[in-house]
């Protein structure tokens, strides 16, 4: 007769220090015994715990708990960090039209198109885009990028309408024409290999900072400091111009969340969800400081230098070096252009209104007008 190994047999062997390797290869091992073996091998089960005494009186763990649903492993797996980053084989881009078309409709690329549509819907639902505004790109090869089409609302654009382009913006597949703003996205991808996806939108609070030409104050919102870092302002250039593309590239290379003066915002990440999160972080931070500026007389206490050093450490641990490391405290949390709602005294020479912070061009203009008025007196 074959030896039958039950969960209790395994438990007794473990508690007596008998190696489980001594179980005969011809023995019949019950499913609950196999679970106990897996648990012991995988997690080093405690032998004198209350768990052991409870299972002995209750007749084994399999009797105490319902069976696992189909497909669930019998022991907890090692936890992993989720990532939707797409990786490709370098030098393996499709080249012929037929290869490109098959690649464009392959299961992996169709799954990424779904991610793109999900983010488009979230942007529209969260008021981050208006009209046909906003656009999304995802890098899928050495020289291939998925791109939302022009003149389609992000609330309605369909998976079938996504285009495939190369890093110079030439359309390679898809029946809808690509967005004209893709060139700024591609410029970032060319200089920043960590950038696998870029999104552009007009979320109201961060766009308000962009329209006011004010960089959001730093050292205030810890999560934004970790995930977006300093939110830099790209000066105004005509949309679609070469100057704008160059300015975006140079500012966004080391800053994944940026403002486009008098226009909107851009964010990039390791995948499209990551890029979207950065835009959401940026928008929430801008909304929060706008509201906070109306509290406590606008005196907003900043995170101190040691606190910021800890934040840089966290950023390094998630692969995001911070361009501000090494700056002194006064340089680090310099928020000159943000008044935080504080009531500033009216400058006698200009008569500027209370609580405003003028940009350099406006200050120049006010000075010229004041000089003219004084000259004419
Ligand atoms: Zn725009």
Coordinates of C-alpha atoms and ligand atoms in Angstrom, one line a residue:
X1 CA 0.0 0.0 0.0
X2 CA 1.3 3.5 -0.9
X3 CA 2.1 5.9 1.9
X4 CA -0.5 8.8 2.1
X5 CA 0.9 12.2 3.1
X6 CA -1.6 14.6 4.6
X7 CA -1.3 18.2 5.8
X8 CA -1.1 16.9 9.3
X9 CA 1.8 14.6 8.3
X10 CA 3.7 17.6 6.9
X11 CA 3.0 19.6 10.0
X12 CA 4.2 16.9 12.3
X13 CA 7.4 16.4 10.1
X14 CA 8.1 20.1 10.3
X15 CA 7.5 20.4 14.0
X16 CA 9.8 17.3 14.6
X17 CA 12.5 18.8 12.4
X18 CA 12.2 16.0 9.8
X19 CA 13.3 17.1 6.3
X20 CA 10.5 17.0 3.8
X21 CA 13.0 15.6 1.3
X22 CA 12.6 12.2 3.0
X23 CA 9.1 11.8 1.6
X24 CA 9.1 8.9 -0.8
X25 CA 8.7 9.7 -4.4
X26 CA 5.9 7.0 -4.6
X27 CA 3.9 8.5 -1.7
X28 CA 0.4 9.9 -2.4
X29 CA 0.4 13.6 -1.4
X30 CA -3.0 15.2 -0.8
X31 CA -3.7 18.7 -2.2
X32 CA -3.7 20.1 1.4
X33 CA -0.3 18.5 2.1
X34 CA 1.1 19.9 -1.2
X35 CA -0.1 23.4 -0.1
X36 CA 1.6 22.9 3.3
X37 CA 4.8 21.8 1.5
X38 CA 4.7 24.8 -0.8
X39 CA 4.1 27.1 2.1
X40 CA 7.0 25.7 4.0
X41 CA 9.4 25.9 1.1
X42 CA 8.2 29.3 0.1
X43 CA 7.8 31.1 3.3
X44 CA 9.5 29.1 6.1
X45 CA 6.3 28.3 8.2
X46 CA 6.6 28.8 12.0
X47 CA 6.3 25.4 13.6
X48 CA 5.2 26.3 17.2
X49 CA 2.8 29.1 16.3
X50 CA -0.8 29.4 17.3
X51 CA -1.5 28.6 13.6
X52 CA -0.1 25.1 14.2
X53 CA -2.2 24.4 17.3
X54 CA -5.3 25.8 15.6
X55 CA -4.8 23.7 12.5
X56 CA -4.2 20.5 14.5
X57 CA -7.5 20.8 16.3
X58 CA -9.4 21.9 13.1
X59 CA -7.9 19.2 10.9
X60 CA -5.7 21.3 8.6
X61 CA -5.8 24.7 6.9
X62 CA -7.7 23.4 3.8
X63 CA -10.6 22.5 6.1
X64 CA -10.7 25.9 7.8
X65 CA -10.8 28.1 4.7
X66 CA -12.7 27.8 1.4
X67 CA -10.8 26.5 -1.6
X68 CA -8.9 29.0 -3.8
X69 CA -10.6 30.3 -6.9
X70 CA -9.3 28.8 -10.2
X71 CA -6.1 30.3 -11.4
X72 CA -5.0 31.7 -8.0
X73 CA -1.5 30.4 -6.9
X74 CA -1.5 28.2 -3.8
X75 CA 1.0 30.4 -2.0
X76 CA 1.3 34.2 -2.1
X77 CA 3.7 35.3 -4.9
X78 CA 6.5 37.7 -4.5
X79 CA 5.0 41.2 -4.7
X80 CA 6.0 43.2 -7.8
X81 CA 5.8 46.9 -8.7
X82 CA 3.3 47.5 -11.6
X83 CA 4.6 48.9 -14.8
X84 CA 3.0 49.4 -18.2
X85 CA 6.2 50.5 -19.8
X86 CA 6.5 49.1 -23.4
X87 CA 9.9 47.8 -24.4
X88 CA 11.0 46.9 -27.9
X89 CA 13.9 45.1 -29.4
X90 CA 16.4 47.7 -30.5
X91 CA 16.9 47.6 -34.3
X92 CA 13.7 45.5 -34.6
X93 CA 11.3 48.1 -36.0
X94 CA 9.1 46.9 -38.9
X95 CA 10.2 48.5 -42.2
X96 CA 8.0 47.4 -45.2
X97 CA 4.4 48.7 -45.4
X98 CA 3.1 45.2 -44.8
X99 CA 5.3 44.7 -41.7
X100 CA 4.3 48.1 -40.4
X101 CA 0.6 47.3 -40.9
X102 CA 0.9 43.9 -39.1
X103 CA 2.9 45.5 -36.2
X104 CA 0.2 48.3 -36.0
X105 CA -2.6 45.7 -35.5
X106 CA -0.6 43.3 -33.3
X107 CA -2.0 42.4 -29.9
X108 CA 0.7 44.2 -28.0
X109 CA 0.1 47.5 -29.9
X110 CA -3.7 47.1 -29.7
X111 CA -3.3 46.9 -25.9
X112 CA -1.3 50.1 -25.8
X113 CA -3.9 51.8 -28.0
X114 CA -6.5 50.9 -25.4
X115 CA -4.3 52.5 -22.7
X116 CA -4.1 55.6 -24.8
X117 CA -7.9 55.8 -25.2
X118 CA -8.3 55.2 -21.4
X119 CA -6.1 58.2 -20.7
X120 CA -7.9 60.3 -23.4
X121 CA -11.2 59.7 -21.6
X122 CA -9.8 60.5 -18.2
X123 CA -8.3 63.8 -19.5
X124 CA -11.7 64.7 -20.9
X125 CA -13.7 63.7 -17.8
X126 CA -11.3 65.6 -15.6
X127 CA -11.6 68.8 -17.6
X128 CA -8.0 68.7 -18.8
X129 CA -8.9 69.2 -22.4
X130 CA -11.5 71.2 -24.3
X131 CA -12.9 71.1 -27.9
X132 CA -10.5 69.1 -30.0
X133 CA -7.6 70.1 -27.8
X134 CA -4.9 68.0 -26.1
X135 CA -2.9 65.1 -27.6
X136 CA -1.1 61.9 -26.6
X137 CA 1.9 60.1 -27.9
X138 CA 3.5 56.7 -26.9
X139 CA 6.8 55.5 -28.2
X140 CA 6.7 51.9 -29.4
X141 CA 10.0 51.5 -31.3
X142 CA 13.4 53.0 -32.1
X143 CA 11.6 55.3 -34.6
X144 CA 7.9 54.6 -34.1
X145 CA 5.4 56.5 -32.0
X146 CA 1.6 56.1 -31.6
X147 CA -0.2 59.4 -31.8
X148 CA -3.8 60.8 -31.4
X149 CA -5.4 62.2 -34.5
X150 CA -6.0 65.8 -35.2
X151 CA -9.4 67.5 -34.8
X152 CA -10.9 64.8 -32.5
X153 CA -12.2 65.3 -29.0
X154 CA -10.4 63.2 -26.4
X155 CA -13.9 62.4 -25.1
X156 CA -14.8 60.7 -28.4
X157 CA -11.6 59.7 -30.2
X158 CA -11.7 55.9 -31.0
X159 CA -9.0 53.2 -30.8
X160 CA -9.3 52.8 -34.6
X161 CA -8.4 56.5 -35.2
X162 CA -4.9 56.4 -33.6
X163 CA -2.0 57.0 -36.0
X164 CA 1.5 55.7 -36.1
X165 CA 4.3 58.1 -36.9
X166 CA 8.1 58.2 -36.9
X167 CA 10.3 60.5 -34.8
X168 CA 10.3 63.1 -37.5
X169 CA 6.5 63.2 -37.6
X170 CA 6.0 61.3 -40.9
X171 CA 2.8 59.2 -40.7
X172 CA 3.4 55.5 -41.2
X173 CA 0.0 54.0 -40.5
X174 CA -3.6 54.9 -39.5
X175 CA -6.3 56.5 -41.6
X176 CA -6.7 59.6 -39.5
X177 CA -4.0 62.4 -39.8
X178 CA -1.8 62.8 -36.8
X179 CA -2.1 65.9 -34.5
X180 CA 0.1 68.8 -35.6
X181 CA 1.4 69.3 -32.1
X182 CA 3.2 65.9 -32.1
X183 CA 6.5 67.5 -33.1
X184 CA 7.0 69.0 -29.6
X185 CA 6.4 65.5 -28.1
X186 CA 8.9 63.9 -30.5
X187 CA 11.5 66.5 -29.7
X188 CA 11.4 65.4 -26.0
X189 CA 11.6 61.7 -26.9
X190 CA 14.7 62.4 -29.0
X191 CA 16.7 63.8 -26.2
X192 CA 15.2 61.9 -23.2
X193 CA 15.3 58.1 -23.5
X194 CA 13.2 57.7 -20.3
X195 CA 10.4 59.6 -22.0
X196 CA 8.1 56.9 -23.5
X197 CA 4.9 58.9 -23.5
X198 CA 3.9 62.6 -23.7
X199 CA 0.5 64.2 -23.1
X200 CA -0.6 67.8 -23.7
X201 CA -3.7 69.4 -22.3
X202 CA -5.3 72.6 -20.8
X203 CA -6.2 71.7 -17.2
X204 CA -7.6 75.0 -15.8
X205 CA -5.4 75.6 -12.7
X206 CA -2.0 74.8 -14.2
X207 CA -3.0 76.5 -17.4
X208 CA -3.9 79.6 -15.3
X209 CA -0.3 79.6 -14.0
X210 CA 0.8 79.3 -17.7
X211 CA -1.4 82.2 -18.8
X212 CA -0.1 84.3 -15.9
X213 CA 3.4 83.4 -16.9
X214 CA 4.1 82.3 -13.3
X215 CA 5.9 79.1 -12.4
X216 CA 4.0 77.3 -9.5
X217 CA 5.8 77.9 -6.2
X218 CA 8.0 75.0 -5.0
X219 CA 8.6 73.3 -1.7
X220 CA 5.0 73.3 -0.8
X221 CA 3.2 70.0 -1.9
X222 CA 5.3 67.0 -1.1
X223 CA 3.8 64.6 -3.6
X224 CA 4.1 67.0 -6.5
X225 CA 7.8 67.6 -5.4
X226 CA 8.4 63.8 -5.6
X227 CA 6.5 63.0 -8.8
X228 CA 6.7 66.1 -11.0
X229 CA 9.6 68.1 -9.5
X230 CA 9.9 71.8 -10.3
X231 CA 7.2 72.8 -12.8
X232 CA 9.1 75.0 -15.4
X233 CA 7.6 77.6 -17.7
X234 CA 8.4 77.5 -21.4
X235 CA 8.1 81.1 -22.8
X236 CA 5.5 81.9 -25.4
X237 CA 6.1 81.0 -29.0
X238 CA 3.6 80.5 -31.8
X239 CA 2.0 77.0 -31.6
X240 CA 3.6 74.6 -34.1
X241 CA 6.7 76.8 -34.6
X242 CA 10.2 75.5 -34.6
X243 CA 11.1 77.9 -31.7
X244 CA 8.4 76.4 -29.5
X245 CA 9.7 72.8 -30.3
X246 CA 13.2 73.7 -29.3
X247 CA 12.1 75.5 -26.1
X248 CA 9.9 72.6 -25.1
X249 CA 12.7 70.1 -25.8
X250 CA 15.2 72.0 -23.7
X251 CA 12.9 72.6 -20.7
X252 CA 11.2 69.2 -20.6
X253 CA 14.4 67.1 -20.9
X254 CA 14.9 67.2 -17.2
X255 CA 11.4 68.3 -16.1
X256 CA 8.5 65.9 -16.7
X257 CA 5.8 68.5 -16.0
X258 CA 6.0 71.9 -17.8
X259 CA 3.9 74.9 -18.5
X260 CA 3.5 76.4 -22.0
X261 CA 3.1 80.2 -21.6
X262 CA -0.3 81.5 -22.7
X263 CA -1.3 78.0 -23.8
X264 CA -1.4 74.9 -21.6
X265 CA 0.8 72.1 -20.1
X266 CA 2.7 69.0 -21.1
X267 CA 3.8 66.0 -19.0
X268 CA 5.9 62.9 -19.9
X269 CA 6.5 59.5 -18.3
X270 CA 7.6 55.9 -18.6
X271 CA 4.2 55.0 -20.0
X272 CA 1.0 56.8 -20.8
X273 CA -0.5 56.3 -17.4
X274 CA 2.7 57.6 -15.7
X275 CA 2.5 60.7 -18.0
X276 CA -1.1 61.2 -17.1
X277 CA -0.4 60.9 -13.4
X278 CA 2.2 63.7 -13.7
X279 CA -0.3 66.0 -15.3
X280 CA -2.8 65.1 -12.6
X281 CA -0.2 65.8 -9.9
X282 CA 0.7 69.1 -11.5
X283 CA -3.0 70.2 -11.8
X284 CA -3.8 69.2 -8.2
X285 CA -0.7 71.0 -6.9
X286 CA -1.6 74.2 -8.8
X287 CA -5.2 74.0 -7.6
X288 CA -4.0 73.4 -4.0
X289 CA -1.6 76.3 -3.9
X290 CA -4.2 78.6 -5.5
X291 CA -6.6 77.8 -2.7
X292 CA -4.0 77.8 0.0
X293 CA -2.9 81.3 -1.2
X294 CA -6.2 82.6 0.2
X295 CA -5.6 81.1 3.6
X296 CA -3.4 82.3 6.5
X297 CA -2.8 85.7 4.7
X298 CA -1.0 83.8 1.9
X299 CA 1.9 83.0 4.1
X300 CA 2.6 79.4 3.0
X301 CA 5.3 77.5 5.0
X302 CA 7.7 75.7 2.7
X303 CA 9.3 72.2 3.3
X304 CA 12.7 72.9 4.8
X305 CA 16.1 72.0 3.2
X306 CA 16.4 68.7 5.1
X307 CA 12.8 67.8 4.1
X308 CA 13.7 68.5 0.4
X309 CA 16.9 66.4 0.7
X310 CA 14.7 63.5 1.8
X311 CA 12.4 64.1 -1.2
X312 CA 15.5 64.1 -3.5
X313 CA 16.4 60.7 -1.9
X314 CA 13.0 59.3 -2.6
X315 CA 13.2 60.6 -6.2
X316 CA 16.5 58.9 -6.7
X317 CA 15.1 55.6 -5.4
X318 CA 12.4 55.7 -8.1
X319 CA 14.9 56.6 -10.9
X320 CA 14.1 60.4 -11.0
X321 CA 17.2 62.5 -10.4
X322 CA 16.4 66.0 -9.4
X323 CA 18.1 68.9 -11.3
X324 CA 17.8 71.0 -8.0
X325 CA 20.1 68.7 -5.9
X326 CA 23.0 70.7 -4.5
X327 CA 21.1 74.0 -4.5
X328 CA 21.1 76.0 -1.2
X329 CA 17.8 76.5 0.7
X330 CA 17.3 80.0 -0.5
X331 CA 17.8 79.0 -4.2
X332 CA 15.7 75.8 -3.7
X333 CA 12.5 77.4 -2.5
X334 CA 12.7 80.7 -4.3
X335 CA 9.1 81.6 -5.3
X336 CA 9.7 85.1 -6.3
X337 CA 7.0 85.4 -8.9
X338 CA 4.3 83.9 -6.7
X339 CA 2.8 86.3 -4.2
X340 CA 0.7 83.6 -2.5
X341 CA -2.2 86.0 -2.2
X342 CA -0.2 88.3 0.1
X343 CA -1.2 91.9 0.1
X344 CA 1.8 93.8 -1.2
X345 CA 2.2 97.5 -0.6
X346 CA 1.4 99.6 -3.7
X347 CA 4.7 100.7 -5.3
X348 CA 4.5 104.5 -5.3
X349 CA 6.2 104.9 -8.7
X350 CA 3.9 102.6 -10.7
X351 CA 0.6 102.6 -8.9
X352 CA 0.3 98.8 -9.6
X353 CA -2.7 97.2 -8.1
X354 CA -2.7 95.4 -4.8
X355 CA -1.5 91.7 -4.6
X356 CA -0.3 91.4 -8.2
X357 CA 3.1 90.2 -9.4
X358 CA 3.9 91.7 -12.8
X359 CA 6.0 89.8 -15.4
X360 CA 9.2 91.6 -16.7
X361 CA 7.5 92.8 -19.9
X362 CA 4.6 94.3 -18.0
X363 CA 7.0 95.9 -15.5
X364 CA 8.9 97.5 -18.5
X365 CA 5.7 98.8 -20.0
X366 CA 4.5 100.3 -16.7
X367 CA 7.9 101.9 -16.2
X368 CA 7.9 103.5 -19.7
X369 CA 4.3 104.8 -19.2
X370 CA 5.2 106.2 -15.8
X371 CA 8.3 107.9 -17.3
X372 CA 6.2 109.4 -20.1
X373 CA 3.6 110.7 -17.6
X374 CA 6.3 112.2 -15.4
X375 CA 8.0 113.8 -18.5
X376 CA 4.7 115.4 -19.6
X377 CA 3.9 116.9 -16.2
Ligands
LIG1 ZN1 -3.0 72.9 -26.8

